[in-house]
CSV table of C-alpha atoms in Angstrom, one decimal:
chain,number,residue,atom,x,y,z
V,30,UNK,CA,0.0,0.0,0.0
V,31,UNK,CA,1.1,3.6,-1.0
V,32,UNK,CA,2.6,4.9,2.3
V,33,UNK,CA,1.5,8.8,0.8
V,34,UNK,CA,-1.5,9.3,-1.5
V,35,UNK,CA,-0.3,9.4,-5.2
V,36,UNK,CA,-0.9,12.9,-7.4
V,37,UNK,CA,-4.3,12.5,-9.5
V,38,UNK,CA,-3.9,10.6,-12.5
V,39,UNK,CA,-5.2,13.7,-14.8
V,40,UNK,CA,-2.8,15.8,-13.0
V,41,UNK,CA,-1.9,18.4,-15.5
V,42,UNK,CA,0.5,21.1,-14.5
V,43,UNK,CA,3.2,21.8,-14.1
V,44,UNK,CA,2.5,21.0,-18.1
V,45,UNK,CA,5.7,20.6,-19.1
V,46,UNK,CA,6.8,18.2,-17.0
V,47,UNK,CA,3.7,16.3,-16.7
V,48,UNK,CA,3.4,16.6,-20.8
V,49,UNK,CA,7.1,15.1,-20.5
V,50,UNK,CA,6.2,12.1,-17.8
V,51,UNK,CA,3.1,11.1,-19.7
V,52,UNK,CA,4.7,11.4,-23.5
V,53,UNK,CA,7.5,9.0,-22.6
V,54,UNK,CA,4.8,6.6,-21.1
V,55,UNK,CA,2.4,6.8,-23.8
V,56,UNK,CA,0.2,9.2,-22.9
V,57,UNK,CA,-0.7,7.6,-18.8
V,58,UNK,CA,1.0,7.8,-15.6
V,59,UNK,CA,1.9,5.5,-13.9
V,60,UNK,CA,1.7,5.2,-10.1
V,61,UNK,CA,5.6,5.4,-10.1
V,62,UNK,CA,5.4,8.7,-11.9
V,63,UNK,CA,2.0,9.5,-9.7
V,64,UNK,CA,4.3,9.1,-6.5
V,65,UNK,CA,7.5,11.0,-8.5
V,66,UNK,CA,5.0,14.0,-9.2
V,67,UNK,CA,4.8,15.2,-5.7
V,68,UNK,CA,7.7,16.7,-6.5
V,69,UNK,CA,7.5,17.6,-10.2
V,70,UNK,CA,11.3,18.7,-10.5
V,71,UNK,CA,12.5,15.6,-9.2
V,72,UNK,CA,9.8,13.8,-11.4
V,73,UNK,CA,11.3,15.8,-14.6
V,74,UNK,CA,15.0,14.6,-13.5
V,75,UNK,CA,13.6,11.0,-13.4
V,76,UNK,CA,12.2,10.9,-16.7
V,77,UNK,CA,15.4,12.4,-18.5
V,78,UNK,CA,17.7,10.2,-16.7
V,79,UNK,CA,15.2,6.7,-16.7
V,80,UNK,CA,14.5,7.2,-20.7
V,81,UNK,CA,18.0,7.8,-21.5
V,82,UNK,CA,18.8,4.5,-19.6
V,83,UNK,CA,15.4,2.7,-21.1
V,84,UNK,CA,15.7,3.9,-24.9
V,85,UNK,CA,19.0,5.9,-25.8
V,86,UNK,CA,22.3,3.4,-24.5
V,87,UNK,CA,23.8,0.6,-26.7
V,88,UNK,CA,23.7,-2.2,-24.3
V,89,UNK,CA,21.7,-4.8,-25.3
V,90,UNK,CA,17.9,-4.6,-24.7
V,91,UNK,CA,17.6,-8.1,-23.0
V,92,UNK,CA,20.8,-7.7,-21.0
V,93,UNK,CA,19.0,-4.1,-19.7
V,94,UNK,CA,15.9,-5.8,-18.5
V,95,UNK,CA,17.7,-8.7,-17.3
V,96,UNK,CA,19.9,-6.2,-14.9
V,97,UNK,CA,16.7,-4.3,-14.0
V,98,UNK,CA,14.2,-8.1,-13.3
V,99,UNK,CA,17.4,-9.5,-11.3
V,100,UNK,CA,17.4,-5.8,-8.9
V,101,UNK,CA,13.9,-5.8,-8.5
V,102,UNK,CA,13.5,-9.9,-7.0
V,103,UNK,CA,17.0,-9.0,-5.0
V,104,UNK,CA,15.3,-5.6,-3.7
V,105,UNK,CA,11.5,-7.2,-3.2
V,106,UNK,CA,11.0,-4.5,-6.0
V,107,UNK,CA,7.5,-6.7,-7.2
V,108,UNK,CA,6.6,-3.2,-8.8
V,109,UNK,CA,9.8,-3.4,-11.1
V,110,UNK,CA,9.6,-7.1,-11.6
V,111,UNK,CA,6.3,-6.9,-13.0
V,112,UNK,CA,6.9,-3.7,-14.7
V,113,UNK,CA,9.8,-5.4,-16.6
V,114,UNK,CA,9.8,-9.3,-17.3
V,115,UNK,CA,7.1,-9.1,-20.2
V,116,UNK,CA,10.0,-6.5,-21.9
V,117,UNK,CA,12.9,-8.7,-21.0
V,118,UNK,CA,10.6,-11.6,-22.8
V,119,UNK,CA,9.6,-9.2,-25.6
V,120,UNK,CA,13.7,-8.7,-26.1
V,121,UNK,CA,14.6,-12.1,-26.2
V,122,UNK,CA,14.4,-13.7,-22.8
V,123,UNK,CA,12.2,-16.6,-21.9
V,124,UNK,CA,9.2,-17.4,-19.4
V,125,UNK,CA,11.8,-20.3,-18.0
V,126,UNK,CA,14.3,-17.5,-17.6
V,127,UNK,CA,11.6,-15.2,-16.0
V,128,UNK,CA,10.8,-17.7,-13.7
V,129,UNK,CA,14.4,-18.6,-12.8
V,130,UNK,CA,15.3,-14.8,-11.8
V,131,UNK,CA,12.7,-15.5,-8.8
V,132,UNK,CA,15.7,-17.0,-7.0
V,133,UNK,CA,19.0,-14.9,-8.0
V,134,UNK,CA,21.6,-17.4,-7.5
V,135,UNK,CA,20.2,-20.1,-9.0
V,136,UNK,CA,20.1,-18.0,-11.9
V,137,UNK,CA,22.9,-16.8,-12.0
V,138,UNK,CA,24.4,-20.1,-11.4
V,139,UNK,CA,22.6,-21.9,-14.3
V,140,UNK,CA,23.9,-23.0,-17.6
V,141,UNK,CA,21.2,-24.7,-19.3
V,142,UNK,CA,19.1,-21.3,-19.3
V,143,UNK,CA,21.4,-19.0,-19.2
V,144,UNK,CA,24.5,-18.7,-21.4
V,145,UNK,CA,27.9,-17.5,-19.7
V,146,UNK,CA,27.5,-13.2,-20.6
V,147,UNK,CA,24.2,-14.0,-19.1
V,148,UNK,CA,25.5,-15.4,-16.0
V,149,UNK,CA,28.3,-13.0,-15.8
V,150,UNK,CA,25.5,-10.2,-15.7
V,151,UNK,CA,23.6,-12.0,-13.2
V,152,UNK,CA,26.3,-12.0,-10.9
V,153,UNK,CA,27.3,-8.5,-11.1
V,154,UNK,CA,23.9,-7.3,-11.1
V,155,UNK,CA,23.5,-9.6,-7.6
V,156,UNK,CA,27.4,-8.6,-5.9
V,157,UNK,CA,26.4,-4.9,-6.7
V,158,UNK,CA,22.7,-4.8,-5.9
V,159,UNK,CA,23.4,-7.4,-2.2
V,160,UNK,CA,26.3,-5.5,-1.1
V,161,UNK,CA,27.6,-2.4,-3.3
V,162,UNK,CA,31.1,-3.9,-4.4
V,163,UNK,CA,31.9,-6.6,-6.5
V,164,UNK,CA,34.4,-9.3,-6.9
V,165,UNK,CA,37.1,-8.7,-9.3
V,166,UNK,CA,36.4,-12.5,-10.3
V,167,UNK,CA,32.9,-11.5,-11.3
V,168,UNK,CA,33.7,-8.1,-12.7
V,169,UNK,CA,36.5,-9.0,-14.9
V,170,UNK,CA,34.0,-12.5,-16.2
V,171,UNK,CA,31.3,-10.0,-17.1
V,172,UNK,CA,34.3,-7.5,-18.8
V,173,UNK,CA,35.6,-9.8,-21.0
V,174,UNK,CA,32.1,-10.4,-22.4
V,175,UNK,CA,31.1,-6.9,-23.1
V,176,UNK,CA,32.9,-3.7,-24.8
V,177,UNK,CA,33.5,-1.3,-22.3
V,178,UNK,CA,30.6,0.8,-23.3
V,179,UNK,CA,28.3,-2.0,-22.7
V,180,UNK,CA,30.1,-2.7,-19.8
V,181,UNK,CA,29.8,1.1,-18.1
V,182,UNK,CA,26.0,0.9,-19.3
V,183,UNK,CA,25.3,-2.4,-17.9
V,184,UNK,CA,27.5,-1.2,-14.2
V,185,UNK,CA,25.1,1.9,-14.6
V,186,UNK,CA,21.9,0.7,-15.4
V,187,UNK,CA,22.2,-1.8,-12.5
V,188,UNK,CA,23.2,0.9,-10.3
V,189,UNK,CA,19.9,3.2,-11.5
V,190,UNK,CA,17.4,0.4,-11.3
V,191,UNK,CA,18.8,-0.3,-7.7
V,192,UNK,CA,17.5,3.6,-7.1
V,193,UNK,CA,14.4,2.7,-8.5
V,194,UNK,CA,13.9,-0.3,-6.7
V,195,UNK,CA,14.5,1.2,-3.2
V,196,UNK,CA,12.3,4.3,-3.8
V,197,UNK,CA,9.8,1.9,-5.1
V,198,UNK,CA,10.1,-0.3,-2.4
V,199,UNK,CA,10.4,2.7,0.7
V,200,UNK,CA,7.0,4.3,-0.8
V,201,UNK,CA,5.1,1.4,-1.0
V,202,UNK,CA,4.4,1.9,-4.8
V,203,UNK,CA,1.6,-0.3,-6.0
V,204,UNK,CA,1.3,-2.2,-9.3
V,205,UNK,CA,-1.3,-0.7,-11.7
């Protein structure tokens, strides 16, 4: 349950911003933007940063949604989670790998679903999302998968998705 009451859904000013929010989300808000719009500047910052990391890096779509379903099960983000998995399927992941994600480290530690750049990911996402630093055995598995760009975008959309997560989570943000 929402721990404050969320901003109407036909909120409409301060337009820009809320033009902004709902253009990126096609054309609704969601109750994580309904929460964010308490405090419209903070909700504009949100949107810039969140779409840039959503629509605009060159990491691979499926790795990004696997970073962000693997945060939200470690976090108890159930928001994220179901927010994300259809898109992680939509780019290329399976139900079976879905459903494996429920318990972390059994993903992370299995072969037959996921292949070794996945299970690399999976443990960095885990290491940085459990306890902030992560083993230079995982790290440098995961970097000699990826280009560094990917590699600074995957480190960095963990890191944002662990910020969503927790203000998810601290709020008590609902699922639609």
């Amino acid at each position: 349950m929402a721990r404050i009451p969320y901003v109407s859904a036909d909120l409409a000013e301060p337009r820009e911003i809320v033009d902004a929010v709902r253009k990126r989300r096609g054309g609704t808000l969601l109750n994580l933007d309904r929460m964010l719009l308490h405090s419209p500047e903070l909700a504009s910052g949100w949107n810039a940063y969140l779409g840039a990391v959503r629509t605009r890096l060159s990491l691979s779509p499926r790795l990004r949604e696997l970073a962000m379903c693997i945060v939200a099960v470690v976090n108890g983000a159930e928001y994220e989670f179901i927010h994300h998995a259809p898109v992680f399927i939509e780019a290329g992941g399976t139900q079976a790998q879905v459903d494996a994600m429920r318990d972390p480290d059994r993903a992370a530690a299995d072969s037959a679903l996921f292949d070794d750049t996945d299970r690399a990911a999976l443990a960095v996402a885990i290491a940085m999302t459990r306890s902030v630093k992560v083993p230079d055995a995982a790290f440098d598995a995961l970097k000699s998968r990826l280009p560094e760009r990917e590699l600074v975008e995957f480190v960095a959309t963990v890191a944002a998705y662990n910020m969503v997560s927790r203000f998810l989570v601290a709020m008590g943000v609902e699922p639609e």
